Coordinates of N, CA, C and O in Angstrom, one line a residue:
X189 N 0.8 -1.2 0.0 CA 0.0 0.0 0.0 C 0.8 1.3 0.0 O 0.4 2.4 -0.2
X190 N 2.4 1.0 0.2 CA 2.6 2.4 0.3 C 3.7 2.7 -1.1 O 4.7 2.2 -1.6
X191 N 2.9 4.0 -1.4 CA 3.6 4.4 -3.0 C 5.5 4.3 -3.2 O 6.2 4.1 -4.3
X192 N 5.9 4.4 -2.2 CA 8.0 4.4 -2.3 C 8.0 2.8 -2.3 O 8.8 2.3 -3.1
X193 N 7.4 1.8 -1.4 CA 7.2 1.0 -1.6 C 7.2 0.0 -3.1 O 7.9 -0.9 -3.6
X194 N 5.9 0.7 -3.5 CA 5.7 0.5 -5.5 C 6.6 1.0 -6.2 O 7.0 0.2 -7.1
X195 N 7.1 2.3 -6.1 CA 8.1 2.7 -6.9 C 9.4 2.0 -6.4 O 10.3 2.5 -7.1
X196 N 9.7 1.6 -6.0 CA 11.1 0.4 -5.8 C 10.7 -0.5 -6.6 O 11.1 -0.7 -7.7
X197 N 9.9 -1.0 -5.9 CA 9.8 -2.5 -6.8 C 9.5 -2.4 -7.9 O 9.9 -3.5 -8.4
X198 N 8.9 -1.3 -9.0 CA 8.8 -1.4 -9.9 C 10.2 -0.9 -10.6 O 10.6 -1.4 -11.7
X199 N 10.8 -0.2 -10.0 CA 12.6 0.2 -10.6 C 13.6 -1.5 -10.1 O 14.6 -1.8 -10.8
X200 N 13.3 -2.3 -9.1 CA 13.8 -3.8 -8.8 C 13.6 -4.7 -9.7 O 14.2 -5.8 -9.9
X201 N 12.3 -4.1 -10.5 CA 11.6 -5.3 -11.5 C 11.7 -4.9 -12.6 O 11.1 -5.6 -13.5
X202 N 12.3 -3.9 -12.9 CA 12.8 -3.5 -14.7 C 13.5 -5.1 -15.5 O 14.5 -5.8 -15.5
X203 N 12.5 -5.0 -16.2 CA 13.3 -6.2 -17.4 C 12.5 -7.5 -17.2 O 12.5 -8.3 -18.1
X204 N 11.8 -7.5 -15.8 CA 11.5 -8.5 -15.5 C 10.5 -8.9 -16.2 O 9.6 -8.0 -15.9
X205 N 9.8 -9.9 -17.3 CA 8.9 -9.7 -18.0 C 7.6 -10.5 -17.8 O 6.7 -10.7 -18.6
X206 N 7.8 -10.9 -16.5 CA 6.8 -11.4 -15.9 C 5.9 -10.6 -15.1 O 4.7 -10.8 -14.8
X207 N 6.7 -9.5 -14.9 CA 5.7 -8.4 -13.8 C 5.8 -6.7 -15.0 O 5.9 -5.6 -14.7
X208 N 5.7 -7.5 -16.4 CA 5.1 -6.4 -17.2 C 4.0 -5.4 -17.3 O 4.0 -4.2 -17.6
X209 N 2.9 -6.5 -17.1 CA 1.7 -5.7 -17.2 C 1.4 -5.3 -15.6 O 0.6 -4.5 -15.5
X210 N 2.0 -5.7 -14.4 CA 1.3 -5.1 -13.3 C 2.2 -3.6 -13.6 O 1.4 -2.6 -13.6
X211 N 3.9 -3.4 -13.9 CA 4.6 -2.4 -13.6 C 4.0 -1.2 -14.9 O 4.3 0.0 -14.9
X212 N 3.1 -2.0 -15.9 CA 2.3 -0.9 -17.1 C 1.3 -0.4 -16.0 O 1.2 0.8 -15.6
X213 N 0.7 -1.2 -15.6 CA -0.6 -0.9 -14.7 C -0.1 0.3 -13.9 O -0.7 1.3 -14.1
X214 N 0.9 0.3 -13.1 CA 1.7 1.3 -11.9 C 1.7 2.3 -12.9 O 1.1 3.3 -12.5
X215 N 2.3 2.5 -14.4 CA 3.0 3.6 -14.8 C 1.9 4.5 -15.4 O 2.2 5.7 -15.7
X216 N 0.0 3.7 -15.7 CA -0.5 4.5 -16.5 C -1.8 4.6 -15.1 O -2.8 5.4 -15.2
X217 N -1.5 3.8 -14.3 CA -3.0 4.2 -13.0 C -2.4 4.2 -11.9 O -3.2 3.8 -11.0
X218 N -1.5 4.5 -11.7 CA -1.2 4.6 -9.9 C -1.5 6.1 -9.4 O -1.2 7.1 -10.1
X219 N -2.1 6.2 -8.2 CA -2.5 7.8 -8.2 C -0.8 8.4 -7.8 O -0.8 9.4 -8.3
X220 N 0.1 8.2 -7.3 CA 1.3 8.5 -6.9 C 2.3 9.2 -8.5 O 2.6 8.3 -9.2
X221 N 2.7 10.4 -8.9 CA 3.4 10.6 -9.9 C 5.0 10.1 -9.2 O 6.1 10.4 -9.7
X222 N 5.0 9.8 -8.8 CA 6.5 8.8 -8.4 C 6.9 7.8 -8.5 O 8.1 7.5 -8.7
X223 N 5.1 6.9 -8.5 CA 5.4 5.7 -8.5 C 5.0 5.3 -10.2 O 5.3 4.2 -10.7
X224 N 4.3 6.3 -11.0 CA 4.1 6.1 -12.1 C 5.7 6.8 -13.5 O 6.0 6.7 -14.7
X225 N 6.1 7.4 -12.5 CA 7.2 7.6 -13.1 C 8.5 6.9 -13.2 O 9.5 6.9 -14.0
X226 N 8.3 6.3 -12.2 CA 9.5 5.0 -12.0 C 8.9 4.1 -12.6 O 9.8 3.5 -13.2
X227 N 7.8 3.6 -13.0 CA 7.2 2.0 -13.8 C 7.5 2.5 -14.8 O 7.8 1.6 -15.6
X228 N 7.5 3.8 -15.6 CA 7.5 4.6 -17.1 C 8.7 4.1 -17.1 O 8.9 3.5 -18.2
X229 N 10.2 4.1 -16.0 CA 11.2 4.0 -16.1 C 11.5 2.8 -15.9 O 12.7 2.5 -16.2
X230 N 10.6 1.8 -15.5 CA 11.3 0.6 -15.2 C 10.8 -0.2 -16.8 O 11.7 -1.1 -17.1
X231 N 10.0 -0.1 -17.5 CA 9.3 -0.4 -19.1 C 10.4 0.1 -20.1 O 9.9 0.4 -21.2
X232 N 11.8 0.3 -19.9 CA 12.4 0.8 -20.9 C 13.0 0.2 -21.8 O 13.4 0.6 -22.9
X233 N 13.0 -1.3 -21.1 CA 13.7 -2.2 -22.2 C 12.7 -2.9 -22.6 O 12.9 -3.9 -23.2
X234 N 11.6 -2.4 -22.3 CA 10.4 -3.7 -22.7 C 9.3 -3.1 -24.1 O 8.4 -2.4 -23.9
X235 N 9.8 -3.7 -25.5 CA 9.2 -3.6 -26.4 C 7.8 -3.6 -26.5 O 7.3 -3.0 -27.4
X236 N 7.0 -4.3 -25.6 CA 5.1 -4.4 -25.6 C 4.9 -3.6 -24.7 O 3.8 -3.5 -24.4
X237 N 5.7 -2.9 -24.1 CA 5.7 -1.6 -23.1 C 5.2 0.1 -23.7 O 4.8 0.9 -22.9
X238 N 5.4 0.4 -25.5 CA 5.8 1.2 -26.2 C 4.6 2.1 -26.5 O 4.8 3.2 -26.8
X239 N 2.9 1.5 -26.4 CA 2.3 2.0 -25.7 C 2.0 2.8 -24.4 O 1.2 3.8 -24.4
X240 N 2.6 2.3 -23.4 CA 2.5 2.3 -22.4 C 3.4 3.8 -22.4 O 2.8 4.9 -22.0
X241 N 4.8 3.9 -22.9 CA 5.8 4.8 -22.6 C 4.7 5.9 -23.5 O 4.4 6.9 -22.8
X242 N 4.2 5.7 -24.7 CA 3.7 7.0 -25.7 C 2.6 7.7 -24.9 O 2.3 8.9 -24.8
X243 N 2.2 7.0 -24.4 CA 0.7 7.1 -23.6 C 1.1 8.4 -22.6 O 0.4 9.4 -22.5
X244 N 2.4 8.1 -21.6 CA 2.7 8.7 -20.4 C 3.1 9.6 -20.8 O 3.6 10.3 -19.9
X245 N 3.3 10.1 -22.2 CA 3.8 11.5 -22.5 C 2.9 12.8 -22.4 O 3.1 14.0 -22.6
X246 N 1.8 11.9 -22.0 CA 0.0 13.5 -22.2 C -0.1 13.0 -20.4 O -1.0 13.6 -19.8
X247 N 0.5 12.3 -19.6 CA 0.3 12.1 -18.1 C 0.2 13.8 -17.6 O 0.8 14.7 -18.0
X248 N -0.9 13.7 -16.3 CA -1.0 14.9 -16.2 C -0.3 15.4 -14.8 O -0.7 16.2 -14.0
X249 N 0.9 14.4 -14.6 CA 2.1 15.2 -13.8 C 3.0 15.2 -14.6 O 3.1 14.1 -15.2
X250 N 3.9 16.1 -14.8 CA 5.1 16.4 -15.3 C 6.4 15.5 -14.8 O 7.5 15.8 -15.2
X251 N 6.2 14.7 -14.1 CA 7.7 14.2 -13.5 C 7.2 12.9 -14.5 O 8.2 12.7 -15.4
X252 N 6.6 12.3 -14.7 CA 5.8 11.4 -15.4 C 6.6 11.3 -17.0 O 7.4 10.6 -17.6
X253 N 5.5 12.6 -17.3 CA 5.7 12.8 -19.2 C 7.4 13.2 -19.2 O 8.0 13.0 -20.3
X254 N 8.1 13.6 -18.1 CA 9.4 13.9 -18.4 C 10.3 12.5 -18.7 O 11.2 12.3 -19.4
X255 N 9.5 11.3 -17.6 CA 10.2 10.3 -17.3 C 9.9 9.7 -18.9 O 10.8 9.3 -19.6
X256 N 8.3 9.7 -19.3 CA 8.4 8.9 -20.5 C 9.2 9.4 -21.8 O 9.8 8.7 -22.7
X257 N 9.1 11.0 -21.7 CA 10.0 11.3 -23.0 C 11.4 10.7 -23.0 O 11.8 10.0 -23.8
X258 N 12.1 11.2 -21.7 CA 13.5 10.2 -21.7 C 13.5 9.0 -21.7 O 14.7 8.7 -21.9
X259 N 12.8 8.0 -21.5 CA 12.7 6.9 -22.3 C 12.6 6.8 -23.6 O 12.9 5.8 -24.4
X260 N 12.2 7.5 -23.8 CA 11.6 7.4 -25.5 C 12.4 8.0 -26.2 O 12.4 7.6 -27.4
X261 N 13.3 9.1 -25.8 CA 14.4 9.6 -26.2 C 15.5 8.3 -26.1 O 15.8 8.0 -27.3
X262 N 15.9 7.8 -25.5 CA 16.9 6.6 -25.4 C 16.7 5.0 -26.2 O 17.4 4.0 -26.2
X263 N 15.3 5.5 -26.7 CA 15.1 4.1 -27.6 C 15.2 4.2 -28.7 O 15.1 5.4 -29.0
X264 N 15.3 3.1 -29.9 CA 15.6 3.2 -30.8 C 14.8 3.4 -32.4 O 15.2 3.3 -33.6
X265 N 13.5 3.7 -31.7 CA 12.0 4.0 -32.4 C 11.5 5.2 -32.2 O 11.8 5.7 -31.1
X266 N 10.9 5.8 -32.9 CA 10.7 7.4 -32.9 C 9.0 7.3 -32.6 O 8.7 8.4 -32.3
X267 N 7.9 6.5 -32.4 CA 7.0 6.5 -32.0 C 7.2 7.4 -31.4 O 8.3 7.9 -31.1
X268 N 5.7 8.0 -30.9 CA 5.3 9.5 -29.4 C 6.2 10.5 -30.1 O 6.3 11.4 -29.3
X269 N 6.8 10.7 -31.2 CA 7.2 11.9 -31.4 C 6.2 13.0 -31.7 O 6.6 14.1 -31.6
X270 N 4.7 12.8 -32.3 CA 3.4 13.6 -32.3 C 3.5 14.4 -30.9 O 3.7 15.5 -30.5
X271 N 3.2 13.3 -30.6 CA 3.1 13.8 -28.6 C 3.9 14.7 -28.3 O 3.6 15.9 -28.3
X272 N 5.6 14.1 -28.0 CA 6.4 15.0 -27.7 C 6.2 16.0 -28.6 O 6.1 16.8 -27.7
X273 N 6.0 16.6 -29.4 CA 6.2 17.4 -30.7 C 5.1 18.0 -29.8 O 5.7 18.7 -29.0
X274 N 4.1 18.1 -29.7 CA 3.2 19.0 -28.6 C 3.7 19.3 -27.9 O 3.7 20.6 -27.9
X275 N 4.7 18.7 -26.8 CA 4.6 19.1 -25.3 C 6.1 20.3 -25.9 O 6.6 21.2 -25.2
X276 N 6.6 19.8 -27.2 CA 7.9 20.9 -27.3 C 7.2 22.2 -27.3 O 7.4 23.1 -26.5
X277 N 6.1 22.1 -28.2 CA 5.6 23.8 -28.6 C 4.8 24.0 -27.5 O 4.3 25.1 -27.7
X278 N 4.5 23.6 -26.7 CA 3.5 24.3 -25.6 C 4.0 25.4 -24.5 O 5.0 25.1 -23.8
X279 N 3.5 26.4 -24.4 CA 4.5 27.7 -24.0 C 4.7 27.2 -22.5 O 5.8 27.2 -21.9
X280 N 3.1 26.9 -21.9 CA 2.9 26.5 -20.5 C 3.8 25.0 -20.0 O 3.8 24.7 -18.8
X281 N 4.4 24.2 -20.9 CA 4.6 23.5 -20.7 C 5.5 23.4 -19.3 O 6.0 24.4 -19.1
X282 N 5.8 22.4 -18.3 CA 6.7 22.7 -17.5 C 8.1 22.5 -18.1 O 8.3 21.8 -19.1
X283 N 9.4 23.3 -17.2 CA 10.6 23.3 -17.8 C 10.9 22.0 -18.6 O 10.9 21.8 -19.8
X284 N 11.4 20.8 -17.0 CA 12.0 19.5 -17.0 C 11.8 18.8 -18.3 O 12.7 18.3 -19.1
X285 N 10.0 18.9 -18.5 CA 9.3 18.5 -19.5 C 10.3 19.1 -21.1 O 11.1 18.4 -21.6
X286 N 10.0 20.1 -21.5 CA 10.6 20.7 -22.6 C 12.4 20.5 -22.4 O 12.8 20.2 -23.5
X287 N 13.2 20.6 -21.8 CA 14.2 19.9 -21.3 C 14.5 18.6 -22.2 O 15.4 18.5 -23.0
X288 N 13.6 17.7 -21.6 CA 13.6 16.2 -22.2 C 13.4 15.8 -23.9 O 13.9 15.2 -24.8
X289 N 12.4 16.6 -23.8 CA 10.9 16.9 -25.7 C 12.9 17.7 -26.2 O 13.3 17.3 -27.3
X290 N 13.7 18.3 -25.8 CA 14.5 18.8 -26.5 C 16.0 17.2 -26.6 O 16.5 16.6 -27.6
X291 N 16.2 17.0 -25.6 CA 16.6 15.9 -25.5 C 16.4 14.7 -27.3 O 17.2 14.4 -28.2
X292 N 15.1 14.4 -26.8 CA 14.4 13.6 -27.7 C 14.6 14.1 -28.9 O 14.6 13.3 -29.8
X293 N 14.7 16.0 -29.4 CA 14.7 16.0 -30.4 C 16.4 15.8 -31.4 O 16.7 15.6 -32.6
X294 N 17.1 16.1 -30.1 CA 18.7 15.3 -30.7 C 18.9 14.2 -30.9 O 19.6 13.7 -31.8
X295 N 18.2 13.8 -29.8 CA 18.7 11.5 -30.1 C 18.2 11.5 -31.0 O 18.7 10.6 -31.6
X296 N 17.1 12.1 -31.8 CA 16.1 11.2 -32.9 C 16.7 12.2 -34.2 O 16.4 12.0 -35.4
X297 N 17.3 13.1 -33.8 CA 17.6 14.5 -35.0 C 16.4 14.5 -35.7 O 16.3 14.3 -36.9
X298 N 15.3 15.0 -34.8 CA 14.4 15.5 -35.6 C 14.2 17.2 -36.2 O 14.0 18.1 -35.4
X299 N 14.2 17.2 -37.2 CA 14.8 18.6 -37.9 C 13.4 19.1 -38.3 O 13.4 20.3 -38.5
X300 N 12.2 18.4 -38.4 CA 11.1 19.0 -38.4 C 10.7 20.2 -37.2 O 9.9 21.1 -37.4
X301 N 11.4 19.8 -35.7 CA 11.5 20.7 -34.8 C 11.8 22.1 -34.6 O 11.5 22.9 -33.8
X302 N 12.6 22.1 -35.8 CA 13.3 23.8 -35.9 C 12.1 24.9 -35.6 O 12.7 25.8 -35.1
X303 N 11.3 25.0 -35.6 CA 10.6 25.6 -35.6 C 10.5 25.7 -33.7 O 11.0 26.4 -32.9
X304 N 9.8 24.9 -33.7 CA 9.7 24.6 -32.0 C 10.9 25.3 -31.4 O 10.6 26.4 -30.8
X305 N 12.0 24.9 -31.4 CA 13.1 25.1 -30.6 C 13.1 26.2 -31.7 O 13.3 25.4 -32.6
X306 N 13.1 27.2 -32.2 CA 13.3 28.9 -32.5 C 11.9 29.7 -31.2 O 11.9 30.8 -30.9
X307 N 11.1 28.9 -30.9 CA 10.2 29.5 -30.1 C 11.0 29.4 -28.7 O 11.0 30.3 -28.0
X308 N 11.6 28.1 -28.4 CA 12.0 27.7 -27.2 C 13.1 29.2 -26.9 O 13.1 30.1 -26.1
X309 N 13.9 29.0 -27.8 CA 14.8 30.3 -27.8 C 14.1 31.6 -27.2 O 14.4 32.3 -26.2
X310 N 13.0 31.9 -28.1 CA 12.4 33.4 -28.3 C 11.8 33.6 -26.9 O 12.2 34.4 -26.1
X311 N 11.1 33.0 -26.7 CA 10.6 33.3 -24.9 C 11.2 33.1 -24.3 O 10.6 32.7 -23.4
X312 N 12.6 33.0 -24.1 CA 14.0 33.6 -22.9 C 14.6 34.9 -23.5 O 15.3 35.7 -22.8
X313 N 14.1 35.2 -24.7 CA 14.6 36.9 -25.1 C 14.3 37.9 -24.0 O 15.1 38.7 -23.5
X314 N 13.1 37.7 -23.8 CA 13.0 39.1 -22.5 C 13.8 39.1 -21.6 O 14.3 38.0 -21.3
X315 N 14.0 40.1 -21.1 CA 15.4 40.3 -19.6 C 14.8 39.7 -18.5 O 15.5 39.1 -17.7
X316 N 13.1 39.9 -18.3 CA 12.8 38.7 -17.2 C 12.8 37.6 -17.1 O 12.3 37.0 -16.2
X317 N 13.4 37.0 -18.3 CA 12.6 35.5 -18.3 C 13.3 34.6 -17.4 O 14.5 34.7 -17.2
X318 N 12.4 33.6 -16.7 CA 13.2 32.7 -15.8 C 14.6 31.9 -16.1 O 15.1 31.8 -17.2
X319 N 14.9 31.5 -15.1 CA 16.3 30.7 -15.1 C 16.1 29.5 -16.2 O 16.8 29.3 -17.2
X320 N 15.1 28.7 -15.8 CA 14.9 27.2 -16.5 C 14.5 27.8 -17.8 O 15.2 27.2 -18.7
X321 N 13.5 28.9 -18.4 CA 13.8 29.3 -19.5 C 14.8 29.4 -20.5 O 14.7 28.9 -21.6
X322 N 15.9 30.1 -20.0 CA 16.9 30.8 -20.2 C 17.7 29.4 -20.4 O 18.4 29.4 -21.4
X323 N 17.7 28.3 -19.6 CA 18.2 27.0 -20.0 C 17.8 26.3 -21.1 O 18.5 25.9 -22.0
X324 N 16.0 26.2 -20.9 CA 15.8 25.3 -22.2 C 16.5 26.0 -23.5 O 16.8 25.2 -24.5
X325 N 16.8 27.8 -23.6 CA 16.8 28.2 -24.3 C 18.5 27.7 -25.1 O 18.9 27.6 -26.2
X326 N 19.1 27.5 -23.8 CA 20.4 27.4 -24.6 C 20.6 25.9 -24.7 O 21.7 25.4 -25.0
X327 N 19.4 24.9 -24.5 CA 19.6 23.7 -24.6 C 19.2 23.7 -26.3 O 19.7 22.9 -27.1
X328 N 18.1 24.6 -26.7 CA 17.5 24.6 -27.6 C 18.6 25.1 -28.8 O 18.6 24.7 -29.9
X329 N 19.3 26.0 -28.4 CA 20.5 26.4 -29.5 C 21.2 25.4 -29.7 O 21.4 25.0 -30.8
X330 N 21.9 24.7 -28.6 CA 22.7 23.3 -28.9 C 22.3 22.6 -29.7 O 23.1 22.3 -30.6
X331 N 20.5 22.1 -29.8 CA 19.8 21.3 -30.6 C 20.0 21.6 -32.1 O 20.3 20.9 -33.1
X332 N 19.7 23.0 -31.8 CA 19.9 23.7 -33.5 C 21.3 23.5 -34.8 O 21.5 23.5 -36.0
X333 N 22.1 23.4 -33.3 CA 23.7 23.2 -33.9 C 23.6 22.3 -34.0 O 24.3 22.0 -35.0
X334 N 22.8 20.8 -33.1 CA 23.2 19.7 -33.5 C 22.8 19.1 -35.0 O 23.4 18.6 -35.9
X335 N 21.4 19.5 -35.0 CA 20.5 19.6 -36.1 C 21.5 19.6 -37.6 O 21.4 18.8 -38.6
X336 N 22.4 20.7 -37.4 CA 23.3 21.3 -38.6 C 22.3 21.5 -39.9 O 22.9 22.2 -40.8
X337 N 20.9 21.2 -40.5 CA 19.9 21.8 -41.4 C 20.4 23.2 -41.7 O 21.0 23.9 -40.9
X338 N 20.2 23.4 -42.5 CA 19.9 24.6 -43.4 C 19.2 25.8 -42.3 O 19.6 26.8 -41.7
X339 N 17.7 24.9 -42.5 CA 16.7 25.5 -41.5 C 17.2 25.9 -40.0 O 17.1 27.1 -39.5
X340 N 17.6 25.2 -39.5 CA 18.2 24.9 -38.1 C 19.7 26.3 -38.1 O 19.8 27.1 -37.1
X341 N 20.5 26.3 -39.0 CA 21.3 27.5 -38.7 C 20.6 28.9 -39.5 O 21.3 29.9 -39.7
X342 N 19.5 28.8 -40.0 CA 19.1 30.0 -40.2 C 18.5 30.4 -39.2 O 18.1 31.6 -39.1
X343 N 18.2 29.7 -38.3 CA 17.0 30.2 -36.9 C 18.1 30.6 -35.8 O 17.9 31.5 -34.9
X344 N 19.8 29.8 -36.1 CA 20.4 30.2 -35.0 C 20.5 31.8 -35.6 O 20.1 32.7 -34.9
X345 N 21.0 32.1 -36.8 CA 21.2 33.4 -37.6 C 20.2 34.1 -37.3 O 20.5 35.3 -37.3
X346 N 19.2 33.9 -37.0 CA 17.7 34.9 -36.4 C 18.0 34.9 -35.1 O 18.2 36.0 -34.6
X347 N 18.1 34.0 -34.6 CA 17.9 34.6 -32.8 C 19.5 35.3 -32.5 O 19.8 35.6 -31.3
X348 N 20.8 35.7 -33.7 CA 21.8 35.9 -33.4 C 21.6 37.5 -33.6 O 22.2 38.3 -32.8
X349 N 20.6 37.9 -34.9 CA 20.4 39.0 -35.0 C 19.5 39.7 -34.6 O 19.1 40.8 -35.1
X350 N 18.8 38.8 -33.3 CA 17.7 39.6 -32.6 C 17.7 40.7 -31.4 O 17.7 40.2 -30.2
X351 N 17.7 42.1 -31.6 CA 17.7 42.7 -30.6 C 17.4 42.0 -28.8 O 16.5 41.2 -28.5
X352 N 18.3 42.6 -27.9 CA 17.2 42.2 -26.8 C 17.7 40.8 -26.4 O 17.6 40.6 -25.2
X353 N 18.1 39.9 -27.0 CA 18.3 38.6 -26.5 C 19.8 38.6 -25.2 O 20.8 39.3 -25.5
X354 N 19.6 38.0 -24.2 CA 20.1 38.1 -22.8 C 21.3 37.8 -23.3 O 21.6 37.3 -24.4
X355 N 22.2 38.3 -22.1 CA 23.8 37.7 -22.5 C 24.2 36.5 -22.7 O 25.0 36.1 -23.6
X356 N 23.6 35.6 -21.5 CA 23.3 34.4 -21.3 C 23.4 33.4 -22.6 O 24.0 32.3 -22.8
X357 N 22.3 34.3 -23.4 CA 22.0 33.0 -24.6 C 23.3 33.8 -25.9 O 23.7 33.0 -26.7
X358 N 23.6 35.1 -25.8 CA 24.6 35.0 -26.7 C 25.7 34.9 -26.3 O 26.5 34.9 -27.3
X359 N 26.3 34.7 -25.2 CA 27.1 33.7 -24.9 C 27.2 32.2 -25.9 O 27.9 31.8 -26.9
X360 N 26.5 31.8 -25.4 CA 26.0 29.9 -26.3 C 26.2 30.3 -27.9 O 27.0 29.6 -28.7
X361 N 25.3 31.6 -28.5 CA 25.5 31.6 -29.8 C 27.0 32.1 -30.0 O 27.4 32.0 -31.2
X362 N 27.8 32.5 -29.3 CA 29.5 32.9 -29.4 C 30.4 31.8 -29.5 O 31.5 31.8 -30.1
X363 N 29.6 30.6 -28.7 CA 30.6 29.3 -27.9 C 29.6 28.7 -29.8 O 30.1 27.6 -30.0
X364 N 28.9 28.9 -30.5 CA 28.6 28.0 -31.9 C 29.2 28.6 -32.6 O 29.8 27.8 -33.4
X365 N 29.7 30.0 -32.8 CA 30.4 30.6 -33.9 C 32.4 30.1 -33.9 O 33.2 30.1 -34.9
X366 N 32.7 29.7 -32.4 CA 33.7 29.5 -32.4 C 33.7 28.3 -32.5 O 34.9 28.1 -32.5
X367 N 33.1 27.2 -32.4 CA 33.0 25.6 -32.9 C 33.0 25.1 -34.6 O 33.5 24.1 -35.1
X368 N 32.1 26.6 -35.2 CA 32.4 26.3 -36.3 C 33.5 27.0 -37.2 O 33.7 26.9 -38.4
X369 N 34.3 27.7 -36.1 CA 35.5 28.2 -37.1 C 36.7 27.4 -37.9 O 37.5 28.1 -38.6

């Protein structure tokens, strides 16, 4: 009965493929986001799991959908990229979440994203924007460089010639101009 309890056992019983469908059951109905985020984590090697991980990307705690994108980022199938591909562009999104959805968009080099990660950038432009902002933002320039697209360094070339952008993030755009020298 008690949730740290479940969430052990379900991170003890990763792989185990006998206690598949109870540790799915933990990851998509347990009322605990702890214990549903550790079963997300414990289904990582488990191929009839892949539902289960796509599913936990729309979960409505955040420690959850962060746990399933980083699974899903580390596997070798791009399924739930729709999903993630939402949770990138949503403004409200929480940090950790967009963090991960950026993650995912390197392991998989998805270059349809450029777009997304030029917004991720643009709302850390203001001088107030929060700390974790201001991070995804320069997680999100990394992505762009990784990307190397066409598209992908014309958006770094936009957010380089945009008034107003914090020191912070042109910093990161300084540390890409001297990697490609």
């Amino acid at each position: 009965p008690y949730p740290r309890v479940r969430s052990r056992a379900a991170t003890a019983l990763s792989g185990d493929s006998e206690t598949l469908v109870q540790r799915a059951t933990l990851a998509r109905r347990d009322t605990w986001p702890m214990v549903r985020a550790e079963a997300v984590i414990s289904l990582r090697t488990e191929g009839d799991a892949i539902p289960v991980l796509v599913a936990s990307v729309d979960d409505s705690m955040s420690v959850v959908r962060s746990a399933a994108i980083e699974v899903l980022a580390a596997s070798s199938h791009d399924q739930g990229w729709e999903r993630i591909h939402r949770r990138l562009r949503a403004r409200n999104e929480w940090p950790q979440v967009t963090a991960a959805a950026i993650g995912y968009v390197v392991s998989h080099c998805r270059t349809d994203s450029v777009d997304a990660l030029l917004h991720i950038v643009m709302r850390a432009a203001p001088s107030n924007a929060p700390t974790e902002d201001l991070n995804n933002a320069a997680r999100a320039i990394e992505a762009l460089r990784a990307l190397g697209t066409s598209d992908a360094q014309a958006a770094v070339e936009q957010v380089r010639s945009t008034d107003g952008v914090p020191p912070t993030l042109k910093m990161a755009l300084e540390q890409l101009s001297l990697i490609h020298i």
